[in-house]
Amino acid sequence: MAIAPPDNGTPPDPAHPRNGFDRFFEITARGSTPSREVRGGLATFFTMAYIVVLNPLILGSAVDGDGKKLAIPALAAATALVAGLMTILMGVVGRFPMALAAGLGVNALVAYEIAPEMTWADAMGLVVIEGVLIAILVLTGLRTAVFRSVPTQLKTAIGVGIGLFLTIIGLVDAGFVRRIPDAANTTVPVGLGINGKIVSWPMLVFVLGLLLTIVLVVRRVRGAILIGILASTVLAIVVEAVANVGPSVVDGKPNPHGWSLNVPELPKQVVDLPDLSLLGQFNVLGSWSRVGWLIPLMFVFTLLITDFFDTMGTMVAIGQEGDMLDEQGTPPRTKEILLVDSIAAAAGGAASVSSNTSFTESAAGVAEGARTGAANLVTGVLFLLAMFLAPLSLVVPFEAASTALVVVGFLMMTGVRTIDWTDYEIAIPAFLTIAFMPFTYSISNGIGAGIISYVVIKLAKGKAKQVHPLLYVVAVLFVLYYLRGPIESIVL
């Protein structure tokens, strides 16, 4: 547990706050100091600032049901804006050193599963609905009930599966893993690079960037992921200037040796007024009229279950790191923390940047001494300043940014050690959850497979009472989700 030493060698006196600011944030009462909070806020920002680059690349690479894409500069500006505002709100209302931004995993779900079924506005409208539902669950106390209905180890498996899903997305986006052209004539559908070889400059940049990021993570360097992205981007810029590689598509024809998404060239300007045109571009009811009620309902549920389970775990993990939990393992102002998190989910949808959620990287700030929401003020202001650097998002190619997806996938994978693989009643559902996500390229398929198999196994073992009633409802909804094709052919 990382407890920073007093700045001047004299422990603060909890009974005597220094001023109103100190009293409001309980800085002295929690054994911290303003300088620690500043250091903590800086550390948190630098460990999660990569999201300003990564979220636009994930969302900006996907197309909606109408074949439209979201502008990357606008995504970068809105990502920074919502992250800044919600992080500050968490600091002021929750008074907890936990920063928020567009959630990895959830944004992949929005980009690769939800948006292709409808328009971007419709997809973001579902995110808004999800945030409102989570807020209602918080206010009524039902959030805890739903949280408890899913076995703990199955929740862990969901996070692990999302980590593997992000990993394969990163490997594919970087061109390191590619679909084999004659896959229909072979038992191997994908392979390494171009014909099984690393023969392009962009792939080499990805490999070197990934190795660098891994080394930084292993050496516990704060900001390792962001440093990896930046270093890989600099290398990509140098390579492009020397080798003139070009884009992956030239005049409508594929160039397998080219850069994915962005060609790494310095922009004409680094600082610019933020493009906030995506704010408010959401439609709450559009998806329901376009694809019917079942698909939006399942997507909203999948967003909800993916979103708030992560928050619960993050909140407890950060509290443990800073020794801020009570005897029941609950952090201070839990209801306020969860309420702000739900507001952030809806705000992310309203700004077209996907659901915003708490980041485990906040633990880096706690390790630097942060114990209160004052650290969030520092982190939030830095995010707001990042809005004016949106043009830089057009410089980063997938080969540089995808290193973060692979490493984040590893970090999410580490939770697999807490699953009891000797207990088949939970191990098999956990395995199916983890395996289905990357292999079907679907987060919702993995969650559904895990929950349905868990319920079926318990029924087969005569342990129906061990399954929470809410989980039966969830399992039925997922069965309907899997059968939506036949159902739609009958109903429509």
PDB file of N, CA and C in Angstrom, residues 365-439:
ATOM      1  N   GLY A 365      -2.101   8.198  -8.929  1.00  0.00           N
ATOM      2  CA  GLY A 365      -2.174   9.424  -8.136  1.00  0.00           C
ATOM      3  C   GLY A 365      -2.217   9.143  -6.651  1.00  0.00           C
ATOM      4  N   VAL A 366      -2.946   8.105  -6.284  1.00  0.00           N
ATOM      5  CA  VAL A 366      -3.008   7.720  -4.871  1.00  0.00           C
ATOM      6  C   VAL A 366      -1.630   7.285  -4.388  1.00  0.00           C
ATOM      7  N   ALA A 367      -0.897   6.591  -5.252  1.00  0.00           N
ATOM      8  CA  ALA A 367       0.456   6.172  -4.892  1.00  0.00           C
ATOM      9  C   ALA A 367       1.378   7.362  -4.691  1.00  0.00           C
ATOM     10  N   GLU A 368       1.052   8.493  -5.343  1.00  0.00           N
ATOM     11  CA  GLU A 368       1.839   9.719  -5.166  1.00  0.00           C
ATOM     12  C   GLU A 368       1.376  10.526  -3.958  1.00  0.00           C
ATOM     13  N   GLY A 369       0.349  10.061  -3.269  1.00  0.00           N
ATOM     14  CA  GLY A 369      -0.085  10.736  -2.051  1.00  0.00           C
ATOM     15  C   GLY A 369      -1.484  11.295  -2.071  1.00  0.00           C
ATOM     16  N   ALA A 370      -2.169  11.290  -3.218  1.00  0.00           N
ATOM     17  CA  ALA A 370      -3.528  11.834  -3.293  1.00  0.00           C
ATOM     18  C   ALA A 370      -4.480  11.019  -2.419  1.00  0.00           C
ATOM     19  N   ARG A 371      -5.310  11.724  -1.674  1.00  0.00           N
ATOM     20  CA  ARG A 371      -6.297  11.072  -0.821  1.00  0.00           C
ATOM     21  C   ARG A 371      -7.670  11.724  -0.929  1.00  0.00           C
ATOM     22  N   THR A 372      -7.776  12.810  -1.646  1.00  0.00           N
ATOM     23  CA  THR A 372      -9.033  13.562  -1.684  1.00  0.00           C
ATOM     24  C   THR A 372      -9.368  14.002  -3.105  1.00  0.00           C
ATOM     25  N   GLY A 373     -10.538  14.641  -3.230  1.00  0.00           N
ATOM     26  CA  GLY A 373     -10.961  15.162  -4.516  1.00  0.00           C
ATOM     27  C   GLY A 373     -10.158  16.345  -4.995  1.00  0.00           C
ATOM     28  N   ALA A 374      -9.321  16.914  -4.136  1.00  0.00           N
ATOM     29  CA  ALA A 374      -8.495  18.044  -4.568  1.00  0.00           C
ATOM     30  C   ALA A 374      -7.563  17.644  -5.704  1.00  0.00           C
ATOM     31  N   ALA A 375      -7.093  16.412  -5.679  1.00  0.00           N
ATOM     32  CA  ALA A 375      -6.230  15.925  -6.770  1.00  0.00           C
ATOM     33  C   ALA A 375      -6.977  15.938  -8.092  1.00  0.00           C
ATOM     34  N   ASN A 376      -8.274  15.693  -8.031  1.00  0.00           N
ATOM     35  CA  ASN A 376      -9.088  15.694  -9.257  1.00  0.00           C
ATOM     36  C   ASN A 376      -9.138  17.056  -9.924  1.00  0.00           C
ATOM     37  N   LEU A 377      -9.040  18.112  -9.119  1.00  0.00           N
ATOM     38  CA  LEU A 377      -9.050  19.449  -9.698  1.00  0.00           C
ATOM     39  C   LEU A 377      -7.851  19.633 -10.627  1.00  0.00           C
ATOM     40  N   VAL A 378      -6.706  19.135 -10.207  1.00  0.00           N
ATOM     41  CA  VAL A 378      -5.493  19.226 -11.020  1.00  0.00           C
ATOM     42  C   VAL A 378      -5.648  18.396 -12.291  1.00  0.00           C
ATOM     43  N   THR A 379      -6.077  17.150 -12.130  1.00  0.00           N
ATOM     44  CA  THR A 379      -6.245  16.265 -13.281  1.00  0.00           C
ATOM     45  C   THR A 379      -7.276  16.826 -14.257  1.00  0.00           C
ATOM     46  N   GLY A 380      -8.397  17.316 -13.725  1.00  0.00           N
ATOM     47  CA  GLY A 380      -9.461  17.842 -14.568  1.00  0.00           C
ATOM     48  C   GLY A 380      -9.044  19.055 -15.372  1.00  0.00           C
ATOM     49  N   VAL A 381      -8.331  19.974 -14.734  1.00  0.00           N
ATOM     50  CA  VAL A 381      -7.869  21.180 -15.446  1.00  0.00           C
ATOM     51  C   VAL A 381      -6.906  20.802 -16.570  1.00  0.00           C
ATOM     52  N   LEU A 382      -6.040  19.825 -16.335  1.00  0.00           N
ATOM     53  CA  LEU A 382      -5.113  19.394 -17.371  1.00  0.00           C
ATOM     54  C   LEU A 382      -5.856  18.787 -18.563  1.00  0.00           C
ATOM     55  N   PHE A 383      -6.924  18.050 -18.293  1.00  0.00           N
ATOM     56  CA  PHE A 383      -7.741  17.516 -19.387  1.00  0.00           C
ATOM     57  C   PHE A 383      -8.388  18.641 -20.193  1.00  0.00           C
ATOM     58  N   LEU A 384      -8.862  19.661 -19.502  1.00  0.00           N
ATOM     59  CA  LEU A 384      -9.484  20.786 -20.202  1.00  0.00           C
ATOM     60  C   LEU A 384      -8.469  21.510 -21.088  1.00  0.00           C
ATOM     61  N   LEU A 385      -7.243  21.633 -20.616  1.00  0.00           N
ATOM     62  CA  LEU A 385      -6.199  22.251 -21.431  1.00  0.00           C
ATOM     63  C   LEU A 385      -5.873  21.390 -22.650  1.00  0.00           C
ATOM     64  N   ALA A 386      -6.019  20.060 -22.496  1.00  0.00           N
ATOM     65  CA  ALA A 386      -5.710  19.152 -23.601  1.00  0.00           C
ATOM     66  C   ALA A 386      -6.660  19.341 -24.780  1.00  0.00           C
ATOM     67  N   MET A 387      -7.816  19.970 -24.554  1.00  0.00           N
ATOM     68  CA  MET A 387      -8.753  20.219 -25.654  1.00  0.00           C
ATOM     69  C   MET A 387      -8.118  21.023 -26.778  1.00  0.00           C
ATOM     70  N   PHE A 388      -7.226  21.901 -26.423  1.00  0.00           N
ATOM     71  CA  PHE A 388      -6.643  22.805 -27.407  1.00  0.00           C
ATOM     72  C   PHE A 388      -5.509  22.154 -28.205  1.00  0.00           C
ATOM     73  N   LEU A 389      -5.205  20.881 -27.877  1.00  0.00           N
ATOM     74  CA  LEU A 389      -4.155  20.160 -28.592  1.00  0.00           C
ATOM     75  C   LEU A 389      -4.733  19.078 -29.495  1.00  0.00           C
ATOM     76  N   ALA A 390      -6.026  19.197 -29.820  1.00  0.00           N
ATOM     77  CA  ALA A 390      -6.705  18.186 -30.628  1.00  0.00           C
ATOM     78  C   ALA A 390      -6.048  17.931 -31.979  1.00  0.00           C
ATOM     79  N   PRO A 391      -5.451  18.942 -32.660  1.00  0.00           N
ATOM     80  CA  PRO A 391      -4.823  18.654 -33.960  1.00  0.00           C
ATOM     81  C   PRO A 391      -3.754  17.568 -33.900  1.00  0.00           C
ATOM     82  N   LEU A 392      -3.141  17.387 -32.731  1.00  0.00           N
ATOM     83  CA  LEU A 392      -2.110  16.356 -32.610  1.00  0.00           C
ATOM     84  C   LEU A 392      -2.688  14.957 -32.784  1.00  0.00           C
ATOM     85  N   SER A 393      -4.019  14.803 -32.591  1.00  0.00           N
ATOM     86  CA  SER A 393      -4.619  13.482 -32.721  1.00  0.00           C
ATOM     87  C   SER A 393      -4.555  12.963 -34.149  1.00  0.00           C
ATOM     88  N   LEU A 394      -4.389  13.869 -35.129  1.00  0.00           N
ATOM     89  CA  LEU A 394      -4.300  13.457 -36.532  1.00  0.00           C
ATOM     90  C   LEU A 394      -2.907  12.973 -36.903  1.00  0.00           C
ATOM     91  N   VAL A 395      -1.983  13.061 -35.972  1.00  0.00           N
ATOM     92  CA  VAL A 395      -0.606  12.641 -36.239  1.00  0.00           C
ATOM     93  C   VAL A 395      -0.404  11.171 -35.900  1.00  0.00           C
ATOM     94  N   VAL A 396      -1.173  10.657 -34.960  1.00  0.00           N
ATOM     95  CA  VAL A 396      -0.919   9.326 -34.402  1.00  0.00           C
ATOM     96  C   VAL A 396      -1.532   8.238 -35.272  1.00  0.00           C
ATOM     97  N   PRO A 397      -0.711   7.349 -35.843  1.00  0.00           N
ATOM     98  CA  PRO A 397      -1.248   6.216 -36.610  1.00  0.00           C
ATOM     99  C   PRO A 397      -1.643   5.077 -35.681  1.00  0.00           C
ATOM    100  N   PHE A 398      -2.426   4.154 -36.195  1.00  0.00           N
ATOM    101  CA  PHE A 398      -2.815   2.998 -35.390  1.00  0.00           C
ATOM    102  C   PHE A 398      -1.600   2.227 -34.901  1.00  0.00           C
ATOM    103  N   GLU A 399      -0.561   2.191 -35.714  1.00  0.00           N
ATOM    104  CA  GLU A 399       0.626   1.407 -35.346  1.00  0.00           C
ATOM    105  C   GLU A 399       1.275   1.942 -34.074  1.00  0.00           C
ATOM    106  N   ALA A 400       1.082   3.227 -33.780  1.00  0.00           N
ATOM    107  CA  ALA A 400       1.624   3.814 -32.552  1.00  0.00           C
ATOM    108  C   ALA A 400       0.650   3.681 -31.398  1.00  0.00           C
ATOM    109  N   ALA A 401      -0.637   3.947 -31.657  1.00  0.00           N
ATOM    110  CA  ALA A 401      -1.632   3.930 -30.579  1.00  0.00           C
ATOM    111  C   ALA A 401      -2.013   2.525 -30.152  1.00  0.00           C
ATOM    112  N   SER A 402      -1.935   1.565 -31.057  1.00  0.00           N
ATOM    113  CA  SER A 402      -2.364   0.205 -30.743  1.00  0.00           C
ATOM    114  C   SER A 402      -1.478  -0.466 -29.704  1.00  0.00           C
ATOM    115  N   THR A 403      -0.279   0.058 -29.497  1.00  0.00           N
ATOM    116  CA  THR A 403       0.564  -0.485 -28.425  1.00  0.00           C
ATOM    117  C   THR A 403      -0.159  -0.377 -27.087  1.00  0.00           C
ATOM    118  N   ALA A 404      -0.912   0.715 -26.906  1.00  0.00           N
ATOM    119  CA  ALA A 404      -1.650   0.910 -25.654  1.00  0.00           C
ATOM    120  C   ALA A 404      -2.747  -0.131 -25.507  1.00  0.00           C
ATOM    121  N   LEU A 405      -3.440  -0.457 -26.597  1.00  0.00           N
ATOM    122  CA  LEU A 405      -4.511  -1.446 -26.514  1.00  0.00           C
ATOM    123  C   LEU A 405      -3.975  -2.798 -26.058  1.00  0.00           C
ATOM    124  N   VAL A 406      -2.825  -3.185 -26.577  1.00  0.00           N
ATOM    125  CA  VAL A 406      -2.252  -4.476 -26.217  1.00  0.00           C
ATOM    126  C   VAL A 406      -1.836  -4.485 -24.746  1.00  0.00           C
ATOM    127  N   VAL A 407      -1.197  -3.418 -24.292  1.00  0.00           N
ATOM    128  CA  VAL A 407      -0.741  -3.358 -22.902  1.00  0.00           C
ATOM    129  C   VAL A 407      -1.919  -3.253 -21.939  1.00  0.00           C
ATOM    130  N   VAL A 408      -2.923  -2.440 -22.290  1.00  0.00           N
ATOM    131  CA  VAL A 408      -4.125  -2.354 -21.451  1.00  0.00           C
ATOM    132  C   VAL A 408      -4.808  -3.720 -21.403  1.00  0.00           C
ATOM    133  N   GLY A 409      -4.779  -4.450 -22.520  1.00  0.00           N
ATOM    134  CA  GLY A 409      -5.323  -5.803 -22.526  1.00  0.00           C
ATOM    135  C   GLY A 409      -4.626  -6.690 -21.521  1.00  0.00           C
ATOM    136  N   PHE A 410      -3.305  -6.563 -21.447  1.00  0.00           N
ATOM    137  CA  PHE A 410      -2.557  -7.333 -20.443  1.00  0.00           C
ATOM    138  C   PHE A 410      -2.981  -6.949 -19.032  1.00  0.00           C
ATOM    139  N   LEU A 411      -3.076  -5.653 -18.767  1.00  0.00           N
ATOM    140  CA  LEU A 411      -3.439  -5.198 -17.423  1.00  0.00           C
ATOM    141  C   LEU A 411      -4.808  -5.722 -17.006  1.00  0.00           C
ATOM    142  N   MET A 412      -5.739  -5.762 -17.961  1.00  0.00           N
ATOM    143  CA  MET A 412      -7.066  -6.283 -17.656  1.00  0.00           C
ATOM    144  C   MET A 412      -7.039  -7.804 -17.517  1.00  0.00           C
ATOM    145  N   MET A 413      -6.109  -8.444 -18.186  1.00  0.00           N
ATOM    146  CA  MET A 413      -5.985  -9.905 -18.143  1.00  0.00           C
ATOM    147  C   MET A 413      -5.506 -10.403 -16.787  1.00  0.00           C
ATOM    148  N   THR A 414      -4.794  -9.570 -16.042  1.00  0.00           N
ATOM    149  CA  THR A 414      -4.186 -10.025 -14.788  1.00  0.00           C
ATOM    150  C   THR A 414      -5.223 -10.494 -13.765  1.00  0.00           C
ATOM    151  N   GLY A 415      -6.463 -10.038 -13.921  1.00  0.00           N
ATOM    152  CA  GLY A 415      -7.506 -10.463 -12.988  1.00  0.00           C
ATOM    153  C   GLY A 415      -7.847 -11.934 -13.084  1.00  0.00           C
ATOM    154  N   VAL A 416      -7.361 -12.627 -14.134  1.00  0.00           N
ATOM    155  CA  VAL A 416      -7.700 -14.041 -14.334  1.00  0.00           C
ATOM    156  C   VAL A 416      -7.188 -14.898 -13.179  1.00  0.00           C
ATOM    157  N   ARG A 417      -6.187 -14.415 -12.470  1.00  0.00           N
ATOM    158  CA  ARG A 417      -5.600 -15.214 -11.388  1.00  0.00           C
ATOM    159  C   ARG A 417      -6.568 -15.393 -10.221  1.00  0.00           C
ATOM    160  N   THR A 418      -7.598 -14.556 -10.118  1.00  0.00           N
ATOM    161  CA  THR A 418      -8.535 -14.661  -8.989  1.00  0.00           C
ATOM    162  C   THR A 418      -9.678 -15.627  -9.260  1.00  0.00           C
ATOM    163  N   ILE A 419      -9.718 -16.217 -10.449  1.00  0.00           N
ATOM    164  CA  ILE A 419     -10.768 -17.177 -10.783  1.00  0.00           C
ATOM    165  C   ILE A 419     -10.334 -18.579 -10.348  1.00  0.00           C
ATOM    166  N   ASP A 420     -11.236 -19.299  -9.686  1.00  0.00           N
ATOM    167  CA  ASP A 420     -10.941 -20.652  -9.222  1.00  0.00           C
ATOM    168  C   ASP A 420     -11.175 -21.636 -10.370  1.00  0.00           C
ATOM    169  N   TRP A 421     -10.101 -22.020 -11.055  1.00  0.00           N
ATOM    170  CA  TRP A 421     -10.223 -22.887 -12.221  1.00  0.00           C
ATOM    171  C   TRP A 421     -10.463 -24.342 -11.841  1.00  0.00           C
ATOM    172  N   THR A 422     -10.419 -24.656 -10.558  1.00  0.00           N
ATOM    173  CA  THR A 422     -10.718 -26.023 -10.128  1.00  0.00           C
ATOM    174  C   THR A 422     -12.211 -26.229  -9.903  1.00  0.00           C
ATOM    175  N   ASP A 423     -12.961 -25.142  -9.806  1.00  0.00           N
ATOM    176  CA  ASP A 423     -14.413 -25.218  -9.622  1.00  0.00           C
ATOM    177  C   ASP A 423     -15.084 -25.035 -10.981  1.00  0.00           C
ATOM    178  N   TYR A 424     -15.462 -26.156 -11.609  1.00  0.00           N
ATOM    179  CA  TYR A 424     -16.003 -26.094 -12.967  1.00  0.00           C
ATOM    180  C   TYR A 424     -17.305 -25.311 -13.051  1.00  0.00           C
ATOM    181  N   GLU A 425     -18.033 -25.223 -11.946  1.00  0.00           N
ATOM    182  CA  GLU A 425     -19.317 -24.522 -11.969  1.00  0.00           C
ATOM    183  C   GLU A 425     -19.143 -23.038 -12.271  1.00  0.00           C
ATOM    184  N   ILE A 426     -18.013 -22.484 -11.924  1.00  0.00           N
ATOM    185  CA  ILE A 426     -17.732 -21.081 -12.237  1.00  0.00           C
ATOM    186  C   ILE A 426     -16.647 -20.962 -13.295  1.00  0.00           C
ATOM    187  N   ALA A 427     -15.746 -21.941 -13.349  1.00  0.00           N
ATOM    188  CA  ALA A 427     -14.622 -21.866 -14.291  1.00  0.00           C
ATOM    189  C   ALA A 427     -15.092 -21.961 -15.744  1.00  0.00           C
ATOM    190  N   ILE A 428     -16.057 -22.839 -16.027  1.00  0.00           N
ATOM    191  CA  ILE A 428     -16.533 -22.985 -17.409  1.00  0.00           C
ATOM    192  C   ILE A 428     -17.256 -21.718 -17.878  1.00  0.00           C
ATOM    193  N   PRO A 429     -18.195 -21.163 -17.103  1.00  0.00           N
ATOM    194  CA  PRO A 429     -18.794 -19.889 -17.524  1.00  0.00           C
ATOM    195  C   PRO A 429     -17.766 -18.771 -17.681  1.00  0.00           C
ATOM    196  N   ALA A 430     -16.774 -18.748 -16.786  1.00  0.00           N
ATOM    197  CA  ALA A 430     -15.729 -17.727 -16.891  1.00  0.00           C
ATOM    198  C   ALA A 430     -14.922 -17.913 -18.170  1.00  0.00           C
ATOM    199  N   PHE A 431     -14.589 -19.164 -18.477  1.00  0.00           N
ATOM    200  CA  PHE A 431     -13.843 -19.450 -19.706  1.00  0.00           C
ATOM    201  C   PHE A 431     -14.628 -19.036 -20.946  1.00  0.00           C
ATOM    202  N   LEU A 432     -15.906 -19.378 -20.992  1.00  0.00           N
ATOM    203  CA  LEU A 432     -16.726 -19.022 -22.148  1.00  0.00           C
ATOM    204  C   LEU A 432     -16.844 -17.503 -22.293  1.00  0.00           C
ATOM    205  N   THR A 433     -16.965 -16.817 -21.171  1.00  0.00           N
ATOM    206  CA  THR A 433     -17.020 -15.349 -21.205  1.00  0.00           C
ATOM    207  C   THR A 433     -15.750 -14.784 -21.819  1.00  0.00           C
ATOM    208  N   ILE A 434     -14.615 -15.282 -21.355  1.00  0.00           N
ATOM    209  CA  ILE A 434     -13.325 -14.777 -21.824  1.00  0.00           C
ATOM    210  C   ILE A 434     -13.100 -15.137 -23.295  1.00  0.00           C
ATOM    211  N   ALA A 435     -13.405 -16.383 -23.668  1.00  0.00           N
ATOM    212  CA  ALA A 435     -13.102 -16.857 -25.018  1.00  0.00           C
ATOM    213  C   ALA A 435     -14.013 -16.253 -26.078  1.00  0.00           C
ATOM    214  N   PHE A 436     -15.303 -16.101 -25.758  1.00  0.00           N
ATOM    215  CA  PHE A 436     -16.253 -15.637 -26.764  1.00  0.00           C
ATOM    216  C   PHE A 436     -15.999 -14.193 -27.186  1.00  0.00           C
ATOM    217  N   MET A 437     -15.485 -13.370 -26.282  1.00  0.00           N
ATOM    218  CA  MET A 437     -15.314 -11.957 -26.632  1.00  0.00           C
ATOM    219  C   MET A 437     -14.333 -11.745 -27.782  1.00  0.00           C
ATOM    220  N   PRO A 438     -13.082 -12.220 -27.679  1.00  0.00           N
ATOM    221  CA  PRO A 438     -12.164 -11.998 -28.806  1.00  0.00           C
ATOM    222  C   PRO A 438     -12.480 -12.863 -30.014  1.00  0.00           C
ATOM    223  N   PHE A 439     -12.936 -14.104 -29.797  1.00  0.00           N
ATOM    224  CA  PHE A 439     -13.112 -15.019 -30.914  1.00  0.00           C
ATOM    225  C   PHE A 439     -14.392 -14.764 -31.708  1.00  0.00           C
TER     226      PHE A 439
END
